[in-house]
Amino acid sequence: MREIKIFIIVAFIIGVMYYGVEPLAHHAMHPDTAPSDYQFKDLDKFGKINVDLGDVQAGKELFADNCVSCHTLNSQLETVFNERNPKSIQPAGNDGGVVPPDLSNAGLIFDPNFLAHFIKDPVRASLLDSKFQVSCDGLDDGSMSACEASNEGKETYPMNAFNGILNDDEISSIVAYLRYIAPKELSDKEVFIESCNRCHSAVYDKNQYDSKFYAAHNASVASLIAKVEKYGEESFMNNLGEDEASFLNLLLAHAKSKEKNSLTEAQIDEQNDNINNKTIEDYGLVPLLRDSLYESTFNKHGLQAMTSSDMIKSYLGNNPPDLSMMIRAKGAHELSEFINNPQRVPLIEIQQAIINKLVKDKREEDKAALSSDLSDEQRNNEYEKIDLRGAEYYHISLPANTTKSSWQSDNDYTNMAKEMGVMPFGKSMPRVGLTQKAEEQVVNYLQTIGDSKKEERDSLGLWIIAFFALLSLIAYMWKSKIWRDLH
């Protein structure tokens, strides 16, 4: 009986710590923030764009007219979409920037609403207005003046905003085209490369997991190789299905991209047109298929960022971290929230910024009301006294949240803080606008390279608990048998 009492006491103490102290500590270290928003509803206040009404053919023409100077579409065989050197930085020089991404897969991994607003104004969409100038086109006179004033002293974003250049219907058509040409699915590693690898490295990925990431792709290629060997190249090419033809075109595009990646920037300038005009016959059908197989060839350098750290630091103000162990540092849940919105600021900090602004305004009023007859010394003394006055002195509390959007909680004062010009800054990383599925794939990829034994460890935990439970039972039975005659 005494053992049971001891167990109850220990269980009670552990329960208090686990369900009382631990959540309190977690809340202190991780204060409440706005929930993840995978519809990016905050962008609708800049004009709702109906991305479902875009015209694919018009979007293709608009992309060719407005986007190919910076971006490529490796998956498309038309040379107009691949004329740009994929290794040149935009912008060049010391202005900072990143390698402009190929947009073949953008329609799959990025939310269409975010993508449309990013085309319209990349600074507002990526939440980098604390550092870069936003577009002021289309605003009324009052809003225009406020917008221009807020832009003073800020840098120009590497990508220009198409607000005022393209209307919403044209932007939605470009998004429709990108969604149309996007593949149906990508592996976790491909999603990471598309969405994160231009800035971030993952040196723990030395290709040791490629067989897992690219299993479906390799199976498709192996199936095609078997058909070619069985029927011959000519018969195979004459009887291609629509899906097989599309897949072969994709492999051809990848082969061209792979060839360009093996060259220097100067070599690409010389050979770009020649590579773009190559066909399946130039590469050879079977070699093309075999070369597209992903192998787990050990790479001692790991997965390196596509853009140099110096350029990114100049662009964002800091060197992006290597993400190999980020899954262990933050955990899957916190990492998901961060990816959805790196500018996420604790709600209590936003509220405090508003109160501080109201207090500051009151202090300025008190200072302005001081008598002009005061000497400089007296005035400075009064200023010091006024600067010590806080919210309690002025009886200032948080005002009613009258500016919140319908989808925001009552505690989310983001809109009011922005209107007052006191919104605290988040991280320097831009919001990337991934869909929820793409975000989960990025987290899964980081889980694989940073904590590949997690599933085994979790499953082993149940066996360990069962082992100790059995051991406790045996120990109790043994103790009862030994001490039975002594009590």
mmCIF file of N, CA and C in Angstrom, residues 63 122 272 321:
data_model
loop_
_atom_site.group_PDB
_atom_site.id
_atom_site.type_symbol
_atom_site.label_atom_id
_atom_site.label_comp_id
_atom_site.label_asym_id
_atom_site.label_seq_id
_atom_site.Cartn_x
_atom_site.Cartn_y
_atom_site.Cartn_z
ATOM 1 N N PHE A 63 2.846 36.109 -70.532
ATOM 2 C CA PHE A 63 4.097 35.665 -69.908
ATOM 3 C C PHE A 63 5.269 35.917 -70.854
ATOM 4 N N PRO A 122 5.030 42.467 -55.481
ATOM 5 C CA PRO A 122 5.770 41.442 -54.733
ATOM 6 C C PRO A 122 6.131 41.855 -53.314
ATOM 7 N N ASN A 272 23.463 28.836 -75.421
ATOM 8 C CA ASN A 272 22.061 28.788 -75.002
ATOM 9 C C ASN A 272 21.116 28.459 -76.155
ATOM 10 N N PRO A 321 20.141 30.758 -42.939
ATOM 11 C CA PRO A 321 20.789 29.606 -42.299
ATOM 12 C C PRO A 321 20.671 28.340 -43.134
#
